[in-house]
Amino acid sequence: MQEWEVSLLGKDCREAVSQLFTEVFTASEGAQEGLLVGRLASALSALIDDQEVIAFGAQQAGSLLGCLFFTRLHFAQHQIRIDLLAPLAVSTAHQRQGIGLGLIHHGLQELRRRSLAAVLTYGDPAFYGQAGFRPLAQEVIQPPLQLSRPEGWLGRSLTAEGIPAIPERPTCVEPFRDPVYW
């Protein structure tokens, strides 16, 4: 039985979210990456509006155990609703307990309820594959910027129709417009 709860986070979580991402990515990728992703999480937290930027947190007894963000992708010629899932972090002490996948599943259920067509992410295919994400050809949907690891471009449809091909590059929220994240 899970002892943590998932809820929407607001802008007031900025410090806790930044600290979580900084600590998790420092532990797994080094201090430079920790600072980089911590700054990204802080910038995204400042933009949380429950539309363009949505954040979910896994909490236990008032402590933030994990967090993930969904940000809207915009297409100039298409009115389709597609979000980007990134970044995601679970505290080092609470990894491998299903929190990351629990956050993803909760978020996908909420986005499906909001009638989004699909969710894309840029990450580890083995991990995100457990949540139903599959490799996505850039000919189907281009990433906002050029990828350093194209094998990490993944998608998951939230409808019966599958992920539609959209022949244009989407725009994303300002914090993701830095090539360092891609």
mmCIF file with all atom_site columns, C-alpha atoms in Angstrom:
data_model
loop_
_atom_site.group_PDB
_atom_site.id
_atom_site.type_symbol
_atom_site.label_atom_id
_atom_site.label_alt_id
_atom_site.label_comp_id
_atom_site.label_asym_id
_atom_site.label_entity_id
_atom_site.label_seq_id
_atom_site.pdbx_PDB_ins_code
_atom_site.Cartn_x
_atom_site.Cartn_y
_atom_site.Cartn_z
_atom_site.occupancy
_atom_site.B_iso_or_equiv
_atom_site.pdbx_formal_charge
_atom_site.auth_seq_id
_atom_site.auth_comp_id
_atom_site.auth_asym_id
_atom_site.auth_atom_id
_atom_site.pdbx_PDB_model_num
ATOM 1   C CA . MET A 1 1   ? 0.000  0.000  0.000   1.00 0.00 ? 1   MET A CA 1
ATOM 2   C CA . GLN A 1 2   ? 1.369  3.380  -0.998  1.00 0.00 ? 2   GLN A CA 1
ATOM 3   C CA . GLU A 1 3   ? 2.010  5.784  1.839   1.00 0.00 ? 3   GLU A CA 1
ATOM 4   C CA . TRP A 1 4   ? 2.314  8.904  -0.313  1.00 0.00 ? 4   TRP A CA 1
ATOM 5   C CA . GLU A 1 5   ? -0.209 11.078 -2.113  1.00 0.00 ? 5   GLU A CA 1
ATOM 6   C CA . VAL A 1 6   ? -0.071 12.830 -5.468  1.00 0.00 ? 6   VAL A CA 1
ATOM 7   C CA . SER A 1 7   ? -1.415 16.358 -5.796  1.00 0.00 ? 7   SER A CA 1
ATOM 8   C CA . LEU A 1 8   ? -1.145 19.421 -8.005  1.00 0.00 ? 8   LEU A CA 1
ATOM 9   C CA . LEU A 1 9   ? 1.609  21.793 -6.945  1.00 0.00 ? 9   LEU A CA 1
ATOM 10  C CA . GLY A 1 10  ? 1.509  25.573 -7.072  1.00 0.00 ? 10  GLY A CA 1
ATOM 11  C CA . LYS A 1 11  ? 4.109  28.309 -7.376  1.00 0.00 ? 11  LYS A CA 1
ATOM 12  C CA . ASP A 1 12  ? 4.600  28.204 -3.605  1.00 0.00 ? 12  ASP A CA 1
ATOM 13  C CA . CYS A 1 13  ? 6.518  24.926 -4.001  1.00 0.00 ? 13  CYS A CA 1
ATOM 14  C CA . ARG A 1 14  ? 9.358  26.561 -5.947  1.00 0.00 ? 14  ARG A CA 1
ATOM 15  C CA . GLU A 1 15  ? 12.055 26.237 -3.279  1.00 0.00 ? 15  GLU A CA 1
ATOM 16  C CA . ALA A 1 16  ? 11.229 22.620 -2.383  1.00 0.00 ? 16  ALA A CA 1
ATOM 17  C CA . VAL A 1 17  ? 11.036 21.618 -6.050  1.00 0.00 ? 17  VAL A CA 1
ATOM 18  C CA . SER A 1 18  ? 14.339 23.293 -6.919  1.00 0.00 ? 18  SER A CA 1
ATOM 19  C CA . GLN A 1 19  ? 16.034 21.605 -3.968  1.00 0.00 ? 19  GLN A CA 1
ATOM 20  C CA . LEU A 1 20  ? 14.598 18.181 -4.898  1.00 0.00 ? 20  LEU A CA 1
ATOM 21  C CA . PHE A 1 21  ? 15.761 18.358 -8.535  1.00 0.00 ? 21  PHE A CA 1
ATOM 22  C CA . THR A 1 22  ? 19.167 19.769 -7.599  1.00 0.00 ? 22  THR A CA 1
ATOM 23  C CA . GLU A 1 23  ? 19.808 17.000 -5.049  1.00 0.00 ? 23  GLU A CA 1
ATOM 24  C CA . VAL A 1 24  ? 18.521 14.153 -7.243  1.00 0.00 ? 24  VAL A CA 1
ATOM 25  C CA . PHE A 1 25  ? 20.414 15.168 -10.382 1.00 0.00 ? 25  PHE A CA 1
ATOM 26  C CA . THR A 1 26  ? 23.586 16.009 -8.418  1.00 0.00 ? 26  THR A CA 1
ATOM 27  C CA . ALA A 1 27  ? 23.522 12.496 -6.933  1.00 0.00 ? 27  ALA A CA 1
ATOM 28  C CA . SER A 1 28  ? 22.972 10.792 -10.291 1.00 0.00 ? 28  SER A CA 1
ATOM 29  C CA . GLU A 1 29  ? 24.697 13.075 -12.822 1.00 0.00 ? 29  GLU A CA 1
ATOM 30  C CA . GLY A 1 30  ? 27.072 15.339 -10.879 1.00 0.00 ? 30  GLY A CA 1
ATOM 31  C CA . ALA A 1 31  ? 27.011 18.834 -9.417  1.00 0.00 ? 31  ALA A CA 1
ATOM 32  C CA . GLN A 1 32  ? 26.902 20.711 -12.730 1.00 0.00 ? 32  GLN A CA 1
ATOM 33  C CA . GLU A 1 33  ? 23.878 18.752 -13.976 1.00 0.00 ? 33  GLU A CA 1
ATOM 34  C CA . GLY A 1 34  ? 22.240 19.095 -10.572 1.00 0.00 ? 34  GLY A CA 1
ATOM 35  C CA . LEU A 1 35  ? 22.496 22.881 -10.700 1.00 0.00 ? 35  LEU A CA 1
ATOM 36  C CA . LEU A 1 36  ? 21.305 22.967 -14.311 1.00 0.00 ? 36  LEU A CA 1
ATOM 37  C CA . VAL A 1 37  ? 18.197 20.856 -13.717 1.00 0.00 ? 37  VAL A CA 1
ATOM 38  C CA . GLY A 1 38  ? 17.539 22.551 -10.370 1.00 0.00 ? 38  GLY A CA 1
ATOM 39  C CA . ARG A 1 39  ? 17.447 25.935 -12.150 1.00 0.00 ? 39  ARG A CA 1
ATOM 40  C CA . LEU A 1 40  ? 15.122 24.513 -14.819 1.00 0.00 ? 40  LEU A CA 1
ATOM 41  C CA . ALA A 1 41  ? 12.741 23.171 -12.152 1.00 0.00 ? 41  ALA A CA 1
ATOM 42  C CA . SER A 1 42  ? 12.814 26.508 -10.342 1.00 0.00 ? 42  SER A CA 1
ATOM 43  C CA . ALA A 1 43  ? 12.032 28.416 -13.556 1.00 0.00 ? 43  ALA A CA 1
ATOM 44  C CA . LEU A 1 44  ? 9.186  26.030 -14.413 1.00 0.00 ? 44  LEU A CA 1
ATOM 45  C CA . SER A 1 45  ? 7.814  26.310 -10.854 1.00 0.00 ? 45  SER A CA 1
ATOM 46  C CA . ALA A 1 46  ? 7.578  30.089 -11.264 1.00 0.00 ? 46  ALA A CA 1
ATOM 47  C CA . LEU A 1 47  ? 5.369  29.538 -14.329 1.00 0.00 ? 47  LEU A CA 1
ATOM 48  C CA . ILE A 1 48  ? 2.923  27.012 -12.850 1.00 0.00 ? 48  ILE A CA 1
ATOM 49  C CA . ASP A 1 49  ? -0.559 28.046 -13.959 1.00 0.00 ? 49  ASP A CA 1
ATOM 50  C CA . ASP A 1 50  ? -2.327 24.659 -14.261 1.00 0.00 ? 50  ASP A CA 1
ATOM 51  C CA . GLN A 1 51  ? -2.616 25.155 -18.044 1.00 0.00 ? 51  GLN A CA 1
ATOM 52  C CA . GLU A 1 52  ? 0.699  25.924 -19.768 1.00 0.00 ? 52  GLU A CA 1
ATOM 53  C CA . VAL A 1 53  ? 2.748  24.512 -16.883 1.00 0.00 ? 53  VAL A CA 1
ATOM 54  C CA . ILE A 1 54  ? 1.348  21.823 -14.605 1.00 0.00 ? 54  ILE A CA 1
ATOM 55  C CA . ALA A 1 55  ? 3.268  20.230 -11.746 1.00 0.00 ? 55  ALA A CA 1
ATOM 56  C CA . PHE A 1 56  ? 2.391  17.163 -9.713  1.00 0.00 ? 56  PHE A CA 1
ATOM 57  C CA . GLY A 1 57  ? 4.109  16.215 -6.495  1.00 0.00 ? 57  GLY A CA 1
ATOM 58  C CA . ALA A 1 58  ? 4.238  13.024 -4.475  1.00 0.00 ? 58  ALA A CA 1
ATOM 59  C CA . GLN A 1 59  ? 4.163  13.926 -0.814  1.00 0.00 ? 59  GLN A CA 1
ATOM 60  C CA . GLN A 1 60  ? 4.337  12.092 2.464   1.00 0.00 ? 60  GLN A CA 1
ATOM 61  C CA . ALA A 1 61  ? 3.825  13.807 5.817   1.00 0.00 ? 61  ALA A CA 1
ATOM 62  C CA . GLY A 1 62  ? 4.429  17.210 4.242   1.00 0.00 ? 62  GLY A CA 1
ATOM 63  C CA . SER A 1 63  ? 7.680  16.190 2.517   1.00 0.00 ? 63  SER A CA 1
ATOM 64  C CA . LEU A 1 64  ? 8.073  16.339 -1.248  1.00 0.00 ? 64  LEU A CA 1
ATOM 65  C CA . LEU A 1 65  ? 9.245  12.897 -2.398  1.00 0.00 ? 65  LEU A CA 1
ATOM 66  C CA . GLY A 1 66  ? 8.905  13.421 -6.134  1.00 0.00 ? 66  GLY A CA 1
ATOM 67  C CA . CYS A 1 67  ? 7.771  15.889 -8.754  1.00 0.00 ? 67  CYS A CA 1
ATOM 68  C CA . LEU A 1 68  ? 7.067  16.050 -12.460 1.00 0.00 ? 68  LEU A CA 1
ATOM 69  C CA . PHE A 1 69  ? 6.132  18.806 -14.880 1.00 0.00 ? 69  PHE A CA 1
ATOM 70  C CA . PHE A 1 70  ? 3.920  18.895 -17.944 1.00 0.00 ? 70  PHE A CA 1
ATOM 71  C CA . THR A 1 71  ? 4.321  21.886 -20.249 1.00 0.00 ? 71  THR A CA 1
ATOM 72  C CA . ARG A 1 72  ? 2.234  22.761 -23.304 1.00 0.00 ? 72  ARG A CA 1
ATOM 73  C CA . LEU A 1 73  ? 3.674  22.481 -26.787 1.00 0.00 ? 73  LEU A CA 1
ATOM 74  C CA . HIS A 1 74  ? 2.244  24.908 -29.352 1.00 0.00 ? 74  HIS A CA 1
ATOM 75  C CA . PHE A 1 75  ? 1.925  24.291 -33.075 1.00 0.00 ? 75  PHE A CA 1
ATOM 76  C CA . ALA A 1 76  ? 1.336  27.276 -35.373 1.00 0.00 ? 76  ALA A CA 1
ATOM 77  C CA . GLN A 1 77  ? -0.908 25.434 -37.836 1.00 0.00 ? 77  GLN A CA 1
ATOM 78  C CA . HIS A 1 78  ? -2.576 22.876 -35.551 1.00 0.00 ? 78  HIS A CA 1
ATOM 79  C CA . GLN A 1 79  ? -4.871 23.338 -32.558 1.00 0.00 ? 79  GLN A CA 1
ATOM 80  C CA . ILE A 1 80  ? -4.025 19.944 -31.074 1.00 0.00 ? 80  ILE A CA 1
ATOM 81  C CA . ARG A 1 81  ? -3.273 19.741 -27.349 1.00 0.00 ? 81  ARG A CA 1
ATOM 82  C CA . ILE A 1 82  ? 0.031  18.007 -26.645 1.00 0.00 ? 82  ILE A CA 1
ATOM 83  C CA . ASP A 1 83  ? 2.193  18.378 -23.540 1.00 0.00 ? 83  ASP A CA 1
ATOM 84  C CA . LEU A 1 84  ? 5.833  17.651 -22.796 1.00 0.00 ? 84  LEU A CA 1
ATOM 85  C CA . LEU A 1 85  ? 6.551  15.594 -19.662 1.00 0.00 ? 85  LEU A CA 1
ATOM 86  C CA . ALA A 1 86  ? 9.845  16.841 -18.214 1.00 0.00 ? 86  ALA A CA 1
ATOM 87  C CA . PRO A 1 87  ? 11.602 16.943 -15.901 1.00 0.00 ? 87  PRO A CA 1
ATOM 88  C CA . LEU A 1 88  ? 10.802 14.224 -13.370 1.00 0.00 ? 88  LEU A CA 1
ATOM 89  C CA . ALA A 1 89  ? 12.638 13.545 -10.109 1.00 0.00 ? 89  ALA A CA 1
ATOM 90  C CA . VAL A 1 90  ? 12.154 11.284 -7.093  1.00 0.00 ? 90  VAL A CA 1
ATOM 91  C CA . SER A 1 91  ? 14.264 11.791 -3.976  1.00 0.00 ? 91  SER A CA 1
ATOM 92  C CA . THR A 1 92  ? 17.220 9.433  -3.869  1.00 0.00 ? 92  THR A CA 1
ATOM 93  C CA . ALA A 1 93  ? 15.973 7.849  -0.612  1.00 0.00 ? 93  ALA A CA 1
ATOM 94  C CA . HIS A 1 94  ? 12.582 7.026  -2.187  1.00 0.00 ? 94  HIS A CA 1
ATOM 95  C CA . GLN A 1 95  ? 13.583 5.725  -5.619  1.00 0.00 ? 95  GLN A CA 1
ATOM 96  C CA . ARG A 1 96  ? 12.524 2.275  -6.815  1.00 0.00 ? 96  ARG A CA 1
ATOM 97  C CA . GLN A 1 97  ? 9.292  2.443  -4.816  1.00 0.00 ? 97  GLN A CA 1
ATOM 98  C CA . GLY A 1 98  ? 6.960  3.225  -7.737  1.00 0.00 ? 98  GLY A CA 1
ATOM 99  C CA . ILE A 1 99  ? 6.738  6.947  -7.042  1.00 0.00 ? 99  ILE A CA 1
ATOM 100 C CA . GLY A 1 100 ? 8.006  8.069  -10.452 1.00 0.00 ? 100 GLY A CA 1
ATOM 101 C CA . LEU A 1 101 ? 5.646  5.792  -12.357 1.00 0.00 ? 101 LEU A CA 1
ATOM 102 C CA . GLY A 1 102 ? 2.840  6.711  -9.949  1.00 0.00 ? 102 GLY A CA 1
ATOM 103 C CA . LEU A 1 103 ? 3.371  10.391 -10.725 1.00 0.00 ? 103 LEU A CA 1
ATOM 104 C CA . ILE A 1 104 ? 3.389  9.691  -14.458 1.00 0.00 ? 104 ILE A CA 1
ATOM 105 C CA . HIS A 1 105 ? 0.213  7.598  -14.372 1.00 0.00 ? 105 HIS A CA 1
ATOM 106 C CA . HIS A 1 106 ? -1.591 10.153 -12.214 1.00 0.00 ? 106 HIS A CA 1
ATOM 107 C CA . GLY A 1 107 ? -0.534 12.971 -14.541 1.00 0.00 ? 107 GLY A CA 1
ATOM 108 C CA . LEU A 1 108 ? -1.531 11.080 -17.698 1.00 0.00 ? 108 LEU A CA 1
ATOM 109 C CA . GLN A 1 109 ? -4.948 10.313 -16.213 1.00 0.00 ? 109 GLN A CA 1
ATOM 110 C CA . GLU A 1 110 ? -5.458 14.009 -15.427 1.00 0.00 ? 110 GLU A CA 1
ATOM 111 C CA . LEU A 1 111 ? -4.335 15.097 -18.907 1.00 0.00 ? 111 LEU A CA 1
ATOM 112 C CA . ARG A 1 112 ? -6.633 12.533 -20.522 1.00 0.00 ? 112 ARG A CA 1
ATOM 113 C CA . ARG A 1 113 ? -9.474 14.010 -18.457 1.00 0.00 ? 113 ARG A CA 1
ATOM 114 C CA . ARG A 1 114 ? -8.510 17.422 -19.864 1.00 0.00 ? 114 ARG A CA 1
ATOM 115 C CA . SER A 1 115 ? -8.763 16.019 -23.430 1.00 0.00 ? 115 SER A CA 1
ATOM 116 C CA . LEU A 1 116 ? -5.107 16.201 -24.392 1.00 0.00 ? 116 LEU A CA 1
ATOM 117 C CA . ALA A 1 117 ? -4.201 14.174 -27.465 1.00 0.00 ? 117 ALA A CA 1
ATOM 118 C CA . ALA A 1 118 ? -0.723 13.031 -26.488 1.00 0.00 ? 118 ALA A CA 1
ATOM 119 C CA . VAL A 1 119 ? 2.238  13.483 -24.174 1.00 0.00 ? 119 VAL A CA 1
ATOM 120 C CA . LEU A 1 120 ? 5.850  13.557 -25.340 1.00 0.00 ? 120 LEU A CA 1
ATOM 121 C CA . THR A 1 121 ? 9.026  13.265 -23.318 1.00 0.00 ? 121 THR A CA 1
ATOM 122 C CA . TYR A 1 122 ? 12.772 13.255 -23.780 1.00 0.00 ? 122 TYR A CA 1
ATOM 123 C CA . GLY A 1 123 ? 14.397 10.697 -21.548 1.00 0.00 ? 123 GLY A CA 1
ATOM 124 C CA . ASP A 1 124 ? 15.334 7.097  -20.859 1.00 0.00 ? 124 ASP A CA 1
ATOM 125 C CA . PRO A 1 125 ? 13.308 4.790  -23.160 1.00 0.00 ? 125 PRO A CA 1
ATOM 126 C CA . ALA A 1 126 ? 13.588 1.876  -20.690 1.00 0.00 ? 126 ALA A CA 1
ATOM 127 C CA . PHE A 1 127 ? 12.081 3.874  -17.818 1.00 0.00 ? 127 PHE A CA 1
ATOM 128 C CA . TYR A 1 128 ? 9.394  5.738  -19.760 1.00 0.00 ? 128 TYR A CA 1
ATOM 129 C CA . GLY A 1 129 ? 8.538  2.577  -21.696 1.00 0.00 ? 129 GLY A CA 1
ATOM 130 C CA . GLN A 1 130 ? 7.163  1.209  -18.417 1.00 0.00 ? 130 GLN A CA 1
ATOM 131 C CA . ALA A 1 131 ? 4.546  3.996  -18.589 1.00 0.00 ? 131 ALA A CA 1
ATOM 132 C CA . GLY A 1 132 ? 3.573  3.256  -22.193 1.00 0.00 ? 132 GLY A CA 1
ATOM 133 C CA . PHE A 1 133 ? 5.879  5.728  -23.962 1.00 0.00 ? 133 PHE A CA 1
ATOM 134 C CA . ARG A 1 134 ? 7.317  4.535  -27.263 1.00 0.00 ? 134 ARG A CA 1
ATOM 135 C CA . PRO A 1 135 ? 10.069 5.893  -29.521 1.00 0.00 ? 135 PRO A CA 1
ATOM 136 C CA . LEU A 1 136 ? 8.762  8.752  -31.639 1.00 0.00 ? 136 LEU A CA 1
ATOM 137 C CA . ALA A 1 137 ? 10.184 9.492  -35.064 1.00 0.00 ? 137 ALA A CA 1
ATOM 138 C CA . GLN A 1 138 ? 10.998 13.151 -35.535 1.00 0.00 ? 138 GLN A CA 1
ATOM 139 C CA . GLU A 1 139 ? 9.095  12.914 -38.836 1.00 0.00 ? 139 GLU A CA 1
ATOM 140 C CA . VAL A 1 140 ? 5.912  12.383 -36.769 1.00 0.00 ? 140 VAL A CA 1
ATOM 141 C CA . ILE A 1 141 ? 6.444  15.240 -34.312 1.00 0.00 ? 141 ILE A CA 1
ATOM 142 C CA . GLN A 1 142 ? 9.615  17.269 -34.185 1.00 0.00 ? 142 GLN A CA 1
ATOM 143 C CA . PRO A 1 143 ? 11.103 18.235 -30.831 1.00 0.00 ? 143 PRO A CA 1
ATOM 144 C CA . PRO A 1 144 ? 11.194 21.968 -30.047 1.00 0.00 ? 144 PRO A CA 1
ATOM 145 C CA . LEU A 1 145 ? 14.997 21.988 -30.522 1.00 0.00 ? 145 LEU A CA 1
ATOM 146 C CA . GLN A 1 146 ? 17.584 19.635 -32.008 1.00 0.00 ? 146 GLN A CA 1
ATOM 147 C CA . LEU A 1 147 ? 18.166 16.537 -29.864 1.00 0.00 ? 147 LEU A CA 1
ATOM 148 C CA . SER A 1 148 ? 21.575 15.343 -28.712 1.00 0.00 ? 148 SER A CA 1
ATOM 149 C CA . ARG A 1 149 ? 20.132 11.836 -28.133 1.00 0.00 ? 149 ARG A CA 1
ATOM 150 C CA . PRO A 1 150 ? 17.331 11.209 -30.674 1.00 0.00 ? 150 PRO A CA 1
ATOM 151 C CA . GLU A 1 151 ? 16.607 7.774  -29.179 1.00 0.00 ? 151 GLU A CA 1
ATOM 152 C CA . GLY A 1 152 ? 15.207 9.574  -26.114 1.00 0.00 ? 152 GLY A CA 1
ATOM 153 C CA . TRP A 1 153 ? 12.364 11.278 -28.047 1.00 0.00 ? 153 TRP A CA 1
ATOM 154 C CA . LEU A 1 154 ? 9.268  9.381  -26.893 1.00 0.00 ? 154 LEU A CA 1
ATOM 155 C CA . GLY A 1 155 ? 5.510  9.730  -27.086 1.00 0.00 ? 155 GLY A CA 1
ATOM 156 C CA . ARG A 1 156 ? 2.296  8.324  -25.742 1.00 0.00 ? 156 ARG A CA 1
ATOM 157 C CA . SER A 1 157 ? -1.149 8.883  -27.176 1.00 0.00 ? 157 SER A CA 1
ATOM 158 C CA . LEU A 1 158 ? -3.980 9.691  -24.784 1.00 0.00 ? 158 LEU A CA 1
ATOM 159 C CA . THR A 1 159 ? -6.647 8.830  -27.376 1.00 0.00 ? 159 THR A CA 1
ATOM 160 C CA . ALA A 1 160 ? -7.627 5.783  -29.415 1.00 0.00 ? 160 ALA A CA 1
ATOM 161 C CA . GLU A 1 161 ? -6.345 7.469  -32.600 1.00 0.00 ? 161 GLU A CA 1
ATOM 162 C CA . GLY A 1 162 ? -2.651 7.390  -31.748 1.00 0.00 ? 162 GLY A CA 1
ATOM 163 C CA . ILE A 1 163 ? -0.161 10.223 -32.115 1.00 0.00 ? 163 ILE A CA 1
ATOM 164 C CA . PRO A 1 164 ? -0.902 12.330 -35.193 1.00 0.00 ? 164 PRO A CA 1
ATOM 165 C CA . ALA A 1 165 ? 1.846  13.399 -37.572 1.00 0.00 ? 165 ALA A CA 1
ATOM 166 C CA . ILE A 1 166 ? 2.372  17.157 -37.372 1.00 0.00 ? 166 ILE A CA 1
ATOM 167 C CA . PRO A 1 167 ? 4.780  18.534 -40.008 1.00 0.00 ? 167 PRO A CA 1
ATOM 168 C CA . GLU A 1 168 ? 5.997  21.538 -38.016 1.00 0.00 ? 168 GLU A CA 1
ATOM 169 C CA . ARG A 1 169 ? 8.286  22.225 -35.082 1.00 0.00 ? 169 ARG A CA 1
ATOM 170 C CA . PRO A 1 170 ? 6.411  23.161 -31.897 1.00 0.00 ? 170 PRO A CA 1
ATOM 171 C CA . THR A 1 171 ? 7.320  25.966 -29.559 1.00 0.00 ? 171 THR A CA 1
ATOM 172 C CA . CYS A 1 172 ? 7.664  25.412 -25.833 1.00 0.00 ? 172 CYS A CA 1
ATOM 173 C CA . VAL A 1 173 ? 7.789  27.439 -22.634 1.00 0.00 ? 173 VAL A CA 1
ATOM 174 C CA . GLU A 1 174 ? 10.778 29.761 -22.310 1.00 0.00 ? 174 GLU A CA 1
ATOM 175 C CA . PRO A 1 175 ? 12.834 27.699 -19.804 1.00 0.00 ? 175 PRO A CA 1
ATOM 176 C CA . PHE A 1 176 ? 13.007 24.844 -22.361 1.00 0.00 ? 176 PHE A CA 1
ATOM 177 C CA . ARG A 1 177 ? 14.239 27.110 -25.177 1.00 0.00 ? 177 ARG A CA 1
ATOM 178 C CA . ASP A 1 178 ? 17.836 26.564 -24.086 1.00 0.00 ? 178 ASP A CA 1
ATOM 179 C CA . PRO A 1 179 ? 19.591 23.908 -26.253 1.00 0.00 ? 179 PRO A CA 1
ATOM 180 C CA . VAL A 1 180 ? 21.423 22.600 -23.165 1.00 0.00 ? 180 VAL A CA 1
ATOM 181 C CA . TYR A 1 181 ? 18.271 20.650 -22.195 1.00 0.00 ? 181 TYR A CA 1
ATOM 182 C CA . TRP A 1 182 ? 18.005 18.912 -25.538 1.00 0.00 ? 182 TRP A CA 1
#
